[in-house]
Amino acid sequence: MYNEALDLFKKLQLFPYLRPDSYTYPCVLKAFGGLANVNEGKKIHTHLVKSGLGFDVVVASALVGLYAKCNQFDSATKLFDEMPERDVASWNNVISCYYQSGKSEKVLELFEEMKSSGFEPDSVTFTTIFSACARLLDLNRGKEIHEDLIRSGLELDGFISSALVDMYGKCGCPEMARGVFEQIPKKGVVSWNAMIAGYGLNGDIDSCLELFRRMNNERVTTTSTTISTLLIACSRSARLQEGKFLHGYIIRNGIQIDTFISSSLIDLYFKCGSVSMAEWVFRSTPRTNVVSWNVMISGYVMLGSYFEALRIFNDLDFAGVKPDAITFTSILPACSQLAALELGKDIHRSVMDFKLETNEIVMAALLDMYAKCGAVDEARKIFDRLPERDFVSWTSMITAYGSHGQASEALELFRKMEFSKAKPDRVTFLAVISACSHGGLVDEGCYYFNQMRDKYGIQPTIEHYSCLIDLLGRAGRLREAYGILCNTLNIRADVGLLSTLFSACKMHGDLELGEEIARILIEKEPDDPSTYIVLSNMYASFGKWIEVRKVRLKMKELGLKKSPGCSWIEVDKKIHPFFVEDKSHPNAEMIYECLADLIRHMEEDEQKLHT
């Protein structure tokens, strides 16, 4: 009852002979912290410094707690560092500060410092420490601290036990989590939720549901966190039937569908391919919170429905809902995939309007968007402005240069990356070898392929071999590429690699090898029309019309048809898609007339060249 406490404090100040003391101020500061009223709390802080009470360990500890609750972490840690005397509460407050600001490594450092200073950690300390281990996925450190805790004889209350269950679950040890869980004499809903979440993270949906039934049997009241955790588990395992059962449970028991539940339901239906149900949930629940909108946008992007994602993004603006960092990072990949540069630039302006230029994840998404839309210079400007560059941002920029034919720039950037804190990974090398492929740098590509294995100890995957095959194929070194395919056990039967080399055979006119690869591809995937089409075109380029006819007849006999091509163009920030022989566009007649004029002009120009 924070407001009532502060009203009493104001009345107390009306009595000059009654002075607040070191017992009064911690309560007052706690009330301001509970109300997140840091400005009034600062006024009290000033008064305490002037009166000398600021040096009292209990008062100072309460001040640290105030700043921590108001997210003023720098002020809280600075005050803690200046305290001449500390108690367990002040240590707990500053440890909590670092945990809340995402500095879990620092949390563990302070924990060791606290113990070496002669202070005994309490329940609050251990709860935060185990949560930090969970966030870092540091199982070994968590186990050590758990063993120390048992040796200390401190009772494992509900808070510590729940944190332990959460830690073991997140670190991939559900059985250890279950061992701690079963030893809790009176299990609170937080413990149940942590145990369900642990099984969910490890893909054991059956154990999640078993615990849920047990909860109901033991009459433990479920919360929205319980339901959303179960739905997330179903979503992660793509278990639609179990998810529908939970949806029915929500409806039958009249459980209010809040933001957590609705967003979890939408995510479940998207991940299980039931788009109509996801849309129904979205329409039938309040749409005032940005979370549901974000899940809809990311769901459409995940399915490749980029136009729908853009429609939802536009509707969000009309609904008066304020987008956040996740909204922008969700919608930018849609612009990337559609190469909708103007729309991407509009979103960039919105990012700036919402003061998100310092958000590393948003800026990385912007970099990726500019790169994939061909605006390499814009991507580089974003890259140069990043306060910290992780391997993702380095890789995105290398990919941008490589995919737009700037192989030298890509390799120069990679060399700089090698001297940075961010070390290259599999994806980085994929980008480097791909850049060499697009730039025709065959020897360099082979060199980096070997460097990946020999220097960095990264074993090449199918994707790396695909890049190498493409690199050699583009350079016309077809037999060398085929030799790698035949002699590498784990890739020799890969259809994708064979298709890559098959296309290279067509490009360089190697009919003999092309026919050999085509036979293997047809044997492996007889219903794939692309092999027949490439083979037919290859025969046509050599004037072998009888063979062309045979391939076409075989396709007809098997009932194979080429999938219709699709292209699109961005005009006035609007995307216009077109399929082959598509006349559904409202301006189709005018478009086809324009195309006919262009073809006529091209034919006339060609005739002039010949004459």
Coordinates of C-alpha atoms in Angstrom, one line a residue:
M1 CA 0.0 0.0 0.0
Y2 CA 2.6 2.4 -1.2
N3 CA 0.4 5.5 -1.6
E4 CA -1.0 5.1 1.9
A5 CA 2.5 4.8 3.3
L6 CA 3.6 8.0 1.6
D7 CA 0.5 9.9 2.8
L8 CA 1.4 8.9 6.3
F9 CA 5.0 10.1 5.7
K10 CA 3.7 13.5 4.6
K11 CA 1.5 13.8 7.8
L12 CA 4.5 12.8 9.9
Q13 CA 6.5 15.7 8.5
L14 CA 3.8 18.1 9.9
F15 CA 5.0 17.3 13.5
P16 CA 8.3 19.1 14.0
Y17 CA 9.1 17.2 17.2
L18 CA 8.8 13.8 15.4
R19 CA 11.7 13.3 13.1
P20 CA 11.9 10.4 10.6
D21 CA 14.8 8.1 11.3
S22 CA 16.8 5.2 9.9
Y23 CA 13.7 2.9 10.3
T24 CA 11.4 5.3 8.5
Y25 CA 13.3 6.1 5.4
P26 CA 13.8 2.5 4.1
C27 CA 10.0 2.1 4.1
V28 CA 9.6 5.4 2.3
L29 CA 12.2 4.5 -0.3
K30 CA 10.6 1.1 -0.8
A31 CA 7.3 2.8 -1.5
F32 CA 8.8 5.2 -4.1
G33 CA 10.5 2.1 -5.7
G34 CA 7.2 0.2 -5.8
L35 CA 5.6 3.2 -7.6
A36 CA 8.7 3.6 -9.8
N37 CA 8.8 7.3 -8.7
V38 CA 12.5 7.9 -9.0
N39 CA 12.3 11.7 -9.0
E40 CA 10.7 11.9 -5.5
G41 CA 13.1 9.2 -4.4
K42 CA 16.0 11.4 -5.5
K43 CA 14.7 14.2 -3.4
I44 CA 14.8 11.9 -0.3
H45 CA 18.3 10.8 -1.3
T46 CA 19.5 14.5 -1.3
H47 CA 17.9 15.0 2.1
L48 CA 19.6 11.9 3.5
V49 CA 23.0 13.0 2.3
K50 CA 22.6 16.4 4.0
S51 CA 21.3 14.9 7.2
G52 CA 24.1 12.2 7.3
L53 CA 21.6 9.3 7.3
G54 CA 22.8 8.3 3.9
F55 CA 25.7 6.5 5.5
D56 CA 23.5 4.2 7.5
V57 CA 23.9 0.7 5.9
V58 CA 20.1 -0.1 6.0
V59 CA 19.2 3.3 4.5
A60 CA 21.9 3.1 1.8
S61 CA 20.8 -0.4 0.9
A62 CA 17.2 0.8 0.5
L63 CA 18.5 3.6 -1.8
V64 CA 20.3 1.0 -3.9
G65 CA 17.0 -1.0 -4.1
L66 CA 15.1 2.2 -5.1
Y67 CA 17.4 2.9 -8.1
A68 CA 17.3 -0.8 -9.1
K69 CA 13.5 -1.0 -9.1
C70 CA 13.4 2.2 -11.2
N71 CA 15.9 0.7 -13.7
Q72 CA 18.5 3.3 -12.8
F73 CA 21.2 0.7 -12.7
D74 CA 24.2 3.0 -13.1
S75 CA 23.1 5.1 -10.1
A76 CA 22.5 1.9 -8.0
T77 CA 25.9 0.4 -8.7
K78 CA 27.7 3.7 -8.2
L79 CA 26.0 4.1 -4.8
F80 CA 26.9 0.6 -3.9
D81 CA 30.5 1.1 -4.7
E82 CA 30.6 4.2 -2.5
M83 CA 29.0 2.5 0.5
P84 CA 31.5 2.4 3.5
E85 CA 29.6 -0.5 5.0
R86 CA 27.5 -3.1 3.3
D87 CA 24.9 -5.7 4.3
V88 CA 23.4 -8.8 2.6
A89 CA 20.5 -6.7 1.4
S90 CA 22.7 -4.2 -0.4
W91 CA 24.7 -7.0 -2.0
N92 CA 21.4 -8.6 -3.2
N93 CA 20.2 -5.3 -4.6
V94 CA 23.3 -4.7 -6.7
I95 CA 23.5 -8.3 -7.8
S96 CA 19.8 -7.9 -8.9
C97 CA 20.8 -4.7 -10.8
Y98 CA 23.3 -6.5 -12.9
Y99 CA 21.0 -9.4 -13.5
Q100 CA 18.2 -7.1 -14.7
S101 CA 20.5 -5.2 -17.0
G102 CA 21.6 -8.5 -18.6
K103 CA 25.1 -8.7 -17.2
S104 CA 24.9 -12.2 -15.9
E105 CA 28.7 -12.8 -15.9
K106 CA 29.1 -9.8 -13.6
V107 CA 26.4 -11.3 -11.3
L108 CA 28.6 -14.4 -10.8
E109 CA 31.7 -12.2 -10.2
L110 CA 29.9 -10.2 -7.5
F111 CA 28.6 -13.4 -5.9
E112 CA 32.2 -14.6 -5.4
E113 CA 33.2 -11.1 -4.1
M114 CA 30.3 -11.2 -1.7
K115 CA 31.4 -14.5 -0.2
S116 CA 35.1 -13.5 0.0
S117 CA 33.9 -10.4 1.9
G118 CA 32.6 -12.6 4.6
F119 CA 28.8 -12.3 3.8
E120 CA 26.6 -15.4 3.8
P121 CA 24.3 -15.5 0.7
D122 CA 20.6 -15.9 1.5
S123 CA 17.6 -17.2 -0.4
V124 CA 17.3 -14.0 -2.5
T125 CA 21.0 -14.2 -3.5
F126 CA 20.8 -17.9 -4.6
T127 CA 17.6 -17.3 -6.5
T128 CA 19.3 -14.6 -8.6
I129 CA 22.5 -16.6 -9.0
F130 CA 20.7 -19.7 -10.3
S131 CA 18.7 -17.4 -12.7
A132 CA 22.0 -16.0 -14.0
C133 CA 23.4 -19.5 -14.6
A134 CA 20.2 -20.3 -16.4
R135 CA 20.6 -17.3 -18.6
L136 CA 24.2 -18.1 -19.4
L137 CA 23.4 -21.8 -19.8
D138 CA 26.3 -22.4 -17.5
L139 CA 25.4 -25.9 -16.2
N140 CA 28.8 -26.6 -14.5
R141 CA 28.8 -23.4 -12.5
G142 CA 25.2 -24.0 -11.5
K143 CA 25.9 -27.5 -10.3
E144 CA 28.9 -26.2 -8.2
I145 CA 26.8 -23.6 -6.6
H146 CA 24.0 -26.1 -5.9
E147 CA 26.5 -28.4 -4.2
D148 CA 27.9 -25.5 -2.1
L149 CA 24.3 -24.6 -1.1
I150 CA 23.6 -28.2 0.1
R151 CA 26.8 -28.3 2.1
S152 CA 26.0 -24.9 3.7
G153 CA 22.8 -26.4 5.2
L154 CA 20.6 -23.5 4.0
E155 CA 17.0 -24.7 3.4
L156 CA 15.9 -24.9 -0.2
D157 CA 12.7 -22.7 0.0
G158 CA 10.2 -22.4 -2.9
F159 CA 12.1 -19.5 -4.6
I160 CA 15.5 -21.3 -4.7
S161 CA 13.9 -24.6 -5.7
S162 CA 12.0 -22.9 -8.6
A163 CA 15.2 -21.2 -9.8
L164 CA 17.0 -24.5 -9.7
V165 CA 14.3 -26.3 -11.7
D166 CA 14.4 -23.4 -14.2
M167 CA 18.2 -23.6 -14.5
Y168 CA 18.4 -27.4 -15.0
G169 CA 15.5 -27.2 -17.5
K170 CA 17.1 -24.5 -19.6
C171 CA 20.5 -26.2 -19.5
G172 CA 19.0 -29.3 -21.1
C173 CA 18.9 -31.5 -17.9
P174 CA 15.1 -32.1 -17.4
E175 CA 15.7 -35.2 -15.2
M176 CA 17.8 -33.2 -12.8
A177 CA 15.2 -30.5 -12.8
R178 CA 12.6 -33.1 -12.0
G179 CA 14.7 -34.4 -9.1
V180 CA 14.7 -31.0 -7.5
F181 CA 11.0 -30.5 -8.3
E182 CA 9.8 -33.7 -6.7
Q183 CA 11.7 -32.7 -3.4
I184 CA 9.7 -29.5 -3.0
P185 CA 7.2 -30.2 -0.2
K186 CA 4.7 -27.6 -1.1
K187 CA 5.0 -26.8 -4.8
G188 CA 3.9 -23.3 -5.9
V189 CA 2.6 -22.5 -9.4
V190 CA 6.0 -21.0 -10.2
S191 CA 7.7 -24.4 -9.7
W192 CA 5.1 -26.2 -11.8
N193 CA 5.6 -23.6 -14.6
A194 CA 9.4 -23.9 -14.5
M195 CA 9.2 -27.7 -14.7
I196 CA 6.7 -27.6 -17.6
A197 CA 8.9 -25.0 -19.4
G198 CA 12.0 -27.3 -18.9
Y199 CA 10.3 -30.2 -20.6
G200 CA 9.0 -28.0 -23.3
L201 CA 12.5 -26.7 -24.1
N202 CA 13.7 -30.2 -24.4
G203 CA 10.8 -31.2 -26.8
D204 CA 9.1 -33.5 -24.3
I205 CA 5.4 -32.4 -24.8
D206 CA 4.0 -35.6 -23.3
S207 CA 5.7 -34.9 -19.9
C208 CA 4.4 -31.3 -20.1
L209 CA 0.8 -32.6 -20.5
E210 CA 1.4 -35.2 -17.7
L211 CA 2.4 -32.4 -15.3
F212 CA -0.5 -30.3 -16.4
R213 CA -3.0 -33.1 -15.7
R214 CA -1.3 -33.6 -12.3
M215 CA -1.6 -29.9 -11.6
N216 CA -5.4 -30.1 -12.2
N217 CA -5.7 -33.3 -10.0
E218 CA -3.8 -31.6 -7.2
R219 CA -6.1 -28.5 -7.6
V220 CA -3.1 -26.1 -8.3
T221 CA -4.5 -23.0 -9.9
T222 CA -3.1 -22.5 -13.4
T223 CA -2.0 -19.1 -14.5
S224 CA -1.8 -17.5 -18.0
T225 CA 2.0 -18.4 -17.8
T226 CA 1.1 -22.1 -17.3
I227 CA -1.2 -22.1 -20.4
S228 CA 1.2 -20.0 -22.6
T229 CA 4.2 -22.2 -21.5
L230 CA 2.2 -25.3 -22.6
L231 CA 1.2 -23.7 -25.9
I232 CA 4.8 -22.7 -26.6
A233 CA 5.9 -26.3 -25.9
C234 CA 3.2 -27.6 -28.4
S235 CA 4.3 -24.9 -30.9
R236 CA 8.0 -25.9 -30.6
S237 CA 7.1 -29.5 -31.3
A238 CA 4.5 -28.7 -33.9
R239 CA 1.9 -30.7 -32.0
L240 CA -1.4 -29.3 -33.4
Q241 CA -3.8 -31.7 -31.7
E242 CA -2.4 -31.1 -28.2
G243 CA -2.5 -27.4 -28.9
K244 CA -6.1 -27.6 -30.0
F245 CA -6.9 -29.5 -26.8
L246 CA -5.4 -26.7 -24.7
H247 CA -7.3 -24.1 -26.7
G248 CA -10.5 -26.1 -25.9
Y249 CA -9.5 -26.2 -22.3
I250 CA -9.2 -22.4 -22.2
I251 CA -12.6 -22.0 -23.7
R252 CA -14.3 -24.6 -21.5
N253 CA -12.9 -23.2 -18.3
G254 CA -13.6 -19.6 -19.2
I255 CA -10.0 -18.6 -18.9
Q256 CA -9.4 -15.0 -20.0
I257 CA -7.3 -14.9 -23.1
D258 CA -4.6 -12.3 -22.3
T259 CA -1.7 -11.1 -24.5
F260 CA 0.5 -14.0 -23.5
I261 CA -2.1 -16.7 -24.3
S262 CA -3.3 -15.1 -27.6
S263 CA 0.2 -14.6 -28.9
S264 CA 1.1 -18.2 -28.0
L265 CA -2.0 -19.5 -29.7
I266 CA -1.2 -17.5 -32.9
D267 CA 2.3 -18.7 -32.9
L268 CA 1.2 -22.4 -32.4
Y269 CA -1.2 -22.2 -35.3
F270 CA 1.3 -20.6 -37.6
K271 CA 4.0 -23.1 -36.8
C272 CA 1.6 -26.0 -37.4
G273 CA 0.5 -24.5 -40.7
S274 CA -3.0 -23.6 -39.6
V275 CA -3.0 -20.0 -40.9
S276 CA -6.8 -19.6 -40.8
M277 CA -6.9 -20.4 -37.1
A278 CA -4.1 -18.0 -36.4
E279 CA -6.0 -15.3 -38.2
W280 CA -9.2 -16.2 -36.3
V281 CA -7.5 -15.9 -32.9
F282 CA -5.9 -12.6 -33.9
R283 CA -9.3 -11.1 -35.0
S284 CA -11.2 -12.4 -32.0
T285 CA -8.9 -11.0 -29.3
P286 CA -8.2 -7.4 -28.4
R287 CA -5.4 -6.0 -30.6
T288 CA -4.2 -3.1 -28.5
N289 CA -0.9 -4.8 -27.5
V290 CA 1.9 -4.9 -30.1
V291 CA 2.9 -8.4 -29.1
S292 CA 0.0 -10.1 -31.0
W293 CA 0.8 -8.0 -34.1
N294 CA 4.5 -9.0 -33.9
V295 CA 3.6 -12.7 -33.8
M296 CA 1.3 -12.2 -36.8
I297 CA 4.0 -10.4 -38.8
S298 CA 6.7 -13.0 -37.9
G299 CA 4.3 -15.9 -38.6
Y300 CA 3.6 -14.7 -42.2
V301 CA 7.3 -14.0 -42.8
M302 CA 8.2 -17.5 -41.6
L303 CA 5.7 -19.0 -44.1
G304 CA 7.0 -16.8 -46.9
S305 CA 3.7 -14.8 -47.1
Y306 CA 5.6 -11.5 -47.3
F307 CA 2.7 -9.5 -48.8
E308 CA 0.5 -10.5 -45.9
A309 CA 3.2 -9.5 -43.4
L310 CA 3.4 -6.1 -45.0
R311 CA -0.4 -5.8 -44.9
I312 CA -0.5 -6.5 -41.1
F313 CA 2.4 -4.0 -40.6
N314 CA 0.4 -1.3 -42.4
D315 CA -2.8 -2.2 -40.4
L316 CA -0.9 -1.9 -37.2
D317 CA -0.3 1.8 -38.0
F318 CA -4.0 2.4 -38.7
A319 CA -4.9 0.7 -35.5
G320 CA -2.8 3.2 -33.6
V321 CA -0.6 0.6 -32.0
K322 CA 3.0 1.7 -31.4
P323 CA 5.6 -0.6 -33.0
D324 CA 8.6 -1.8 -31.0
A325 CA 12.1 -3.2 -31.9
I326 CA 10.6 -6.7 -32.5
T327 CA 8.1 -5.3 -34.9
F328 CA 10.8 -3.8 -37.1
T329 CA 13.1 -6.8 -36.9
S330 CA 10.1 -9.0 -37.9
I331 CA 9.0 -6.9 -40.9
L332 CA 12.4 -6.0 -42.4
P333 CA 13.0 -9.6 -43.6
A334 CA 9.8 -9.3 -45.7
C335 CA 11.3 -6.2 -47.4
S336 CA 14.6 -8.2 -47.9
Q337 CA 12.9 -11.1 -49.6
L338 CA 10.8 -8.9 -51.9
A339 CA 13.8 -6.5 -52.6
A340 CA 11.3 -3.7 -51.6
L341 CA 14.0 -1.0 -51.1
E342 CA 11.7 2.0 -50.9
L343 CA 9.5 0.3 -48.3
G344 CA 12.6 -0.7 -46.4
K345 CA 13.8 3.0 -46.4
D346 CA 10.4 4.0 -45.1
I347 CA 10.8 1.5 -42.2
H348 CA 14.3 2.9 -41.6
R349 CA 12.8 6.4 -41.2
S350 CA 10.3 4.9 -38.7
V351 CA 13.2 3.3 -36.8
M352 CA 14.8 6.7 -36.4
D353 CA 11.5 8.3 -35.4
F354 CA 11.1 5.7 -32.6
K355 CA 14.7 6.3 -31.5
L356 CA 15.8 2.7 -32.1
E357 CA 19.1 3.5 -34.0
T358 CA 21.1 2.2 -31.0
N359 CA 19.3 -1.1 -31.0
E360 CA 21.8 -3.6 -32.3
I361 CA 19.3 -6.2 -33.4
V362 CA 17.2 -3.6 -35.4
M363 CA 20.3 -2.2 -37.0
A364 CA 21.5 -5.7 -38.0
A365 CA 18.1 -6.3 -39.6
L366 CA 18.4 -3.0 -41.5
L367 CA 21.9 -3.9 -42.6
D368 CA 20.6 -7.2 -43.9
M369 CA 17.6 -5.5 -45.7
Y370 CA 19.9 -3.0 -47.5
A371 CA 22.3 -5.7 -48.5
K372 CA 19.6 -8.0 -49.9
C373 CA 18.0 -5.1 -51.8
G374 CA 21.3 -4.3 -53.5
A375 CA 22.0 -1.0 -51.6
V376 CA 25.5 -2.1 -50.6
D377 CA 26.7 1.4 -49.8
E378 CA 23.7 2.0 -47.5
A379 CA 24.4 -1.4 -45.8
R380 CA 28.0 -0.3 -45.2
K381 CA 26.9 2.9 -43.6
I382 CA 24.8 1.0 -41.2
F383 CA 27.7 -1.4 -40.6
D384 CA 30.2 1.4 -39.9
R385 CA 27.8 3.0 -37.4
L386 CA 27.2 -0.2 -35.3
P387 CA 28.6 0.3 -31.8
E388 CA 29.6 -3.3 -31.5
R389 CA 29.9 -5.8 -34.4
D390 CA 29.2 -9.4 -33.7
F391 CA 29.8 -12.3 -36.2
V392 CA 26.2 -11.8 -37.6
S393 CA 26.8 -8.2 -38.7
W394 CA 30.3 -9.0 -40.1
T395 CA 28.8 -12.0 -42.0
S396 CA 25.8 -9.9 -43.3
M397 CA 28.2 -7.3 -44.7
I398 CA 30.5 -9.9 -46.3
T399 CA 27.4 -11.6 -47.8
A400 CA 26.3 -8.2 -49.2
Y401 CA 29.6 -7.6 -51.0
G402 CA 29.8 -11.2 -52.2
S403 CA 26.3 -11.4 -53.7
H404 CA 26.7 -8.2 -55.6
G405 CA 30.0 -9.1 -57.3
Q406 CA 32.3 -7.2 -55.0
A407 CA 34.4 -10.2 -54.0
S408 CA 37.6 -8.2 -53.3
E409 CA 35.7 -6.0 -50.8
A410 CA 34.2 -9.1 -49.2
L411 CA 37.6 -10.7 -48.7
E412 CA 39.1 -7.5 -47.4
L413 CA 36.3 -7.3 -44.8
F414 CA 36.8 -10.9 -43.8
R415 CA 40.5 -10.3 -43.2
K416 CA 39.6 -7.4 -40.9
M417 CA 37.1 -9.7 -39.1
E418 CA 39.8 -12.2 -38.4
F419 CA 41.6 -9.5 -36.3
S420 CA 38.4 -8.4 -34.5
K421 CA 36.7 -9.9 -31.4
A422 CA 34.1 -11.6 -33.6
K423 CA 35.4 -15.0 -34.8
P424 CA 34.1 -16.4 -38.1
D425 CA 31.8 -19.4 -38.0
R426 CA 30.3 -21.8 -40.6
V427 CA 28.0 -19.1 -42.0
T428 CA 30.8 -16.6 -42.4
F429 CA 32.9 -19.1 -44.4
L430 CA 29.8 -19.9 -46.5
A431 CA 29.6 -16.2 -47.3
V432 CA 33.3 -16.0 -48.1
I433 CA 33.3 -19.0 -50.5
S434 CA 30.1 -17.8 -52.1
A435 CA 31.7 -14.4 -52.7
C436 CA 34.7 -16.1 -54.4
S437 CA 32.2 -18.1 -56.5
H438 CA 30.4 -14.9 -57.7
G439 CA 33.7 -13.1 -58.3
G440 CA 35.3 -16.0 -60.2
L441 CA 38.1 -16.2 -57.6
V442 CA 38.6 -20.0 -57.8
D443 CA 41.9 -20.4 -56.1
E444 CA 40.9 -18.0 -53.2
G445 CA 37.7 -19.9 -52.7
C446 CA 39.5 -23.3 -52.4
Y447 CA 42.1 -21.6 -50.1
Y448 CA 39.4 -20.4 -47.7
F449 CA 37.6 -23.8 -47.9
N450 CA 40.8 -25.4 -46.6
Q451 CA 41.4 -22.7 -44.1
M452 CA 38.0 -23.3 -42.6
R453 CA 39.0 -26.9 -41.8
D454 CA 42.7 -26.6 -41.1
K455 CA 42.9 -23.3 -39.2
Y456 CA 39.4 -23.0 -37.5
G457 CA 38.5 -26.7 -37.2
I458 CA 35.1 -26.2 -38.8
Q459 CA 34.0 -29.2 -40.7
P460 CA 32.3 -28.4 -44.0
T461 CA 28.6 -29.0 -44.4
I462 CA 26.5 -29.8 -47.5
E463 CA 26.1 -26.0 -47.9
H464 CA 29.9 -25.4 -48.0
Y465 CA 30.4 -28.2 -50.5
S466 CA 27.5 -26.7 -52.6
C467 CA 29.4 -23.4 -52.7
L468 CA 32.7 -25.2 -53.7
I469 CA 30.9 -27.2 -56.4
D470 CA 29.3 -23.9 -57.7
L471 CA 32.7 -22.2 -57.6
L472 CA 34.4 -24.9 -59.6
G473 CA 31.4 -25.3 -61.9
R474 CA 31.2 -21.6 -62.8
A475 CA 35.0 -21.8 -63.7
G476 CA 34.4 -24.8 -65.9
R477 CA 36.3 -27.2 -63.7
L478 CA 33.5 -29.7 -64.0
R479 CA 35.4 -32.9 -63.7
E480 CA 37.2 -31.7 -60.6
A481 CA 33.9 -30.8 -59.0
Y482 CA 32.4 -34.2 -60.0
G483 CA 35.5 -35.9 -58.5
I484 CA 34.8 -34.1 -55.1
L485 CA 31.2 -35.3 -55.3
C486 CA 32.1 -38.9 -56.0
N487 CA 34.9 -39.1 -53.4
T488 CA 33.2 -37.4 -50.5
L489 CA 31.0 -40.1 -48.7
N490 CA 28.5 -37.8 -47.0
I491 CA 27.7 -35.7 -50.1
R492 CA 27.9 -38.0 -53.1
A493 CA 24.2 -38.7 -53.1
D494 CA 23.0 -35.1 -52.4
V495 CA 20.5 -34.0 -55.0
G496 CA 21.1 -30.3 -54.5
L497 CA 24.8 -30.6 -55.2
L498 CA 24.2 -32.8 -58.3
S499 CA 21.7 -30.2 -59.5
T500 CA 24.2 -27.4 -59.0
L501 CA 26.8 -29.2 -61.1
F502 CA 24.2 -30.2 -63.7
S503 CA 23.4 -26.5 -64.3
A504 CA 27.1 -25.8 -64.6
C505 CA 27.3 -28.6 -67.3
K506 CA 24.6 -26.8 -69.3
M507 CA 26.4 -23.4 -68.9
H508 CA 29.7 -24.8 -70.2
G509 CA 28.2 -27.2 -72.7
D510 CA 29.5 -30.5 -71.3
L511 CA 26.8 -32.8 -72.7
E512 CA 28.5 -36.0 -71.7
L513 CA 28.8 -35.2 -68.0
G514 CA 25.4 -33.5 -68.1
E515 CA 23.7 -36.7 -69.3
E516 CA 25.5 -38.8 -66.7
I517 CA 24.3 -36.5 -63.8
A518 CA 20.8 -36.2 -65.3
R519 CA 20.5 -40.0 -65.2
I520 CA 21.4 -40.0 -61.5
L521 CA 19.0 -37.1 -60.7
I522 CA 16.1 -38.8 -62.6
E523 CA 16.7 -42.0 -60.7
K524 CA 16.7 -40.2 -57.4
E525 CA 13.8 -37.8 -58.0
P526 CA 11.8 -38.9 -61.1
D527 CA 9.0 -36.5 -60.4
D528 CA 11.1 -33.3 -60.4
P529 CA 10.4 -31.5 -63.7
S530 CA 13.5 -29.2 -63.4
T531 CA 15.9 -32.0 -64.4
Y532 CA 13.9 -32.7 -67.6
I533 CA 13.7 -29.1 -68.5
V534 CA 17.4 -28.4 -68.1
L535 CA 18.3 -31.6 -70.0
S536 CA 15.8 -30.6 -72.8
N537 CA 17.4 -27.2 -73.1
M538 CA 20.9 -28.7 -73.1
Y539 CA 19.9 -31.0 -76.0
A540 CA 18.3 -28.0 -77.8
S541 CA 21.5 -26.0 -77.6
F542 CA 23.4 -28.9 -79.3
G543 CA 20.6 -29.2 -82.0
K544 CA 19.6 -32.7 -80.8
W545 CA 15.9 -32.3 -81.5
I546 CA 15.1 -36.0 -81.4
E547 CA 16.4 -36.1 -77.8
V548 CA 14.5 -32.9 -77.0
R549 CA 11.3 -34.6 -78.2
K550 CA 11.9 -37.7 -76.2
V551 CA 12.5 -35.7 -73.0
R552 CA 9.3 -33.6 -73.6
L553 CA 7.3 -36.8 -74.3
K554 CA 8.6 -38.3 -71.0
M555 CA 7.5 -35.3 -69.1
K556 CA 4.0 -35.5 -70.7
E557 CA 3.8 -39.2 -69.9
L558 CA 4.7 -38.6 -66.3
G559 CA 2.3 -35.6 -66.1
L560 CA 5.1 -33.2 -65.1
K561 CA 4.7 -29.5 -65.5
K562 CA 7.0 -26.6 -64.8
S563 CA 5.9 -24.5 -61.8
P564 CA 4.8 -21.0 -63.0
G565 CA 7.4 -18.3 -62.5
C566 CA 6.6 -15.3 -60.4
S567 CA 8.1 -11.8 -60.4
W568 CA 7.2 -8.4 -58.9
I569 CA 8.0 -4.8 -59.1
E570 CA 7.8 -2.0 -56.5
V571 CA 6.0 1.2 -57.8
D572 CA 5.3 4.1 -55.4
K573 CA 6.0 1.9 -52.4
K574 CA 3.5 -0.7 -53.5
I575 CA 4.4 -4.3 -54.6
H576 CA 2.8 -5.6 -57.8
P577 CA 3.3 -9.4 -58.3
F578 CA 2.9 -11.2 -61.7
F579 CA 2.8 -14.9 -62.7
V580 CA 3.4 -16.3 -66.1
E581 CA 0.6 -15.3 -68.5
D582 CA -1.1 -13.5 -65.6
K583 CA -3.8 -11.1 -66.6
S584 CA -5.3 -10.5 -63.1
H585 CA -3.7 -7.1 -62.6
P586 CA -6.2 -4.1 -63.1
N587 CA -3.8 -2.6 -65.7
A588 CA -3.0 -5.9 -67.4
E589 CA -4.1 -4.6 -70.9
M590 CA -1.8 -1.6 -70.7
I591 CA 1.1 -3.6 -69.4
Y592 CA 0.9 -6.2 -72.2
E593 CA 0.7 -3.4 -74.8
C594 CA 3.8 -1.9 -73.3
L595 CA 5.6 -5.2 -73.3
A596 CA 4.6 -5.7 -77.0
D597 CA 6.1 -2.3 -77.8
L598 CA 9.3 -3.2 -76.0
I599 CA 9.6 -6.5 -77.9
R600 CA 9.0 -4.8 -81.2
H601 CA 11.7 -2.2 -80.5
M602 CA 14.1 -4.9 -79.5
E603 CA 13.4 -6.8 -82.7
E604 CA 13.9 -3.6 -84.8
D605 CA 17.2 -2.9 -83.0
E606 CA 18.4 -6.5 -83.6
Q607 CA 17.6 -6.2 -87.4
K608 CA 19.5 -2.9 -87.6
L609 CA 22.6 -4.6 -86.0
H610 CA 22.5 -7.4 -88.5
T611 CA 22.2 -5.0 -91.5

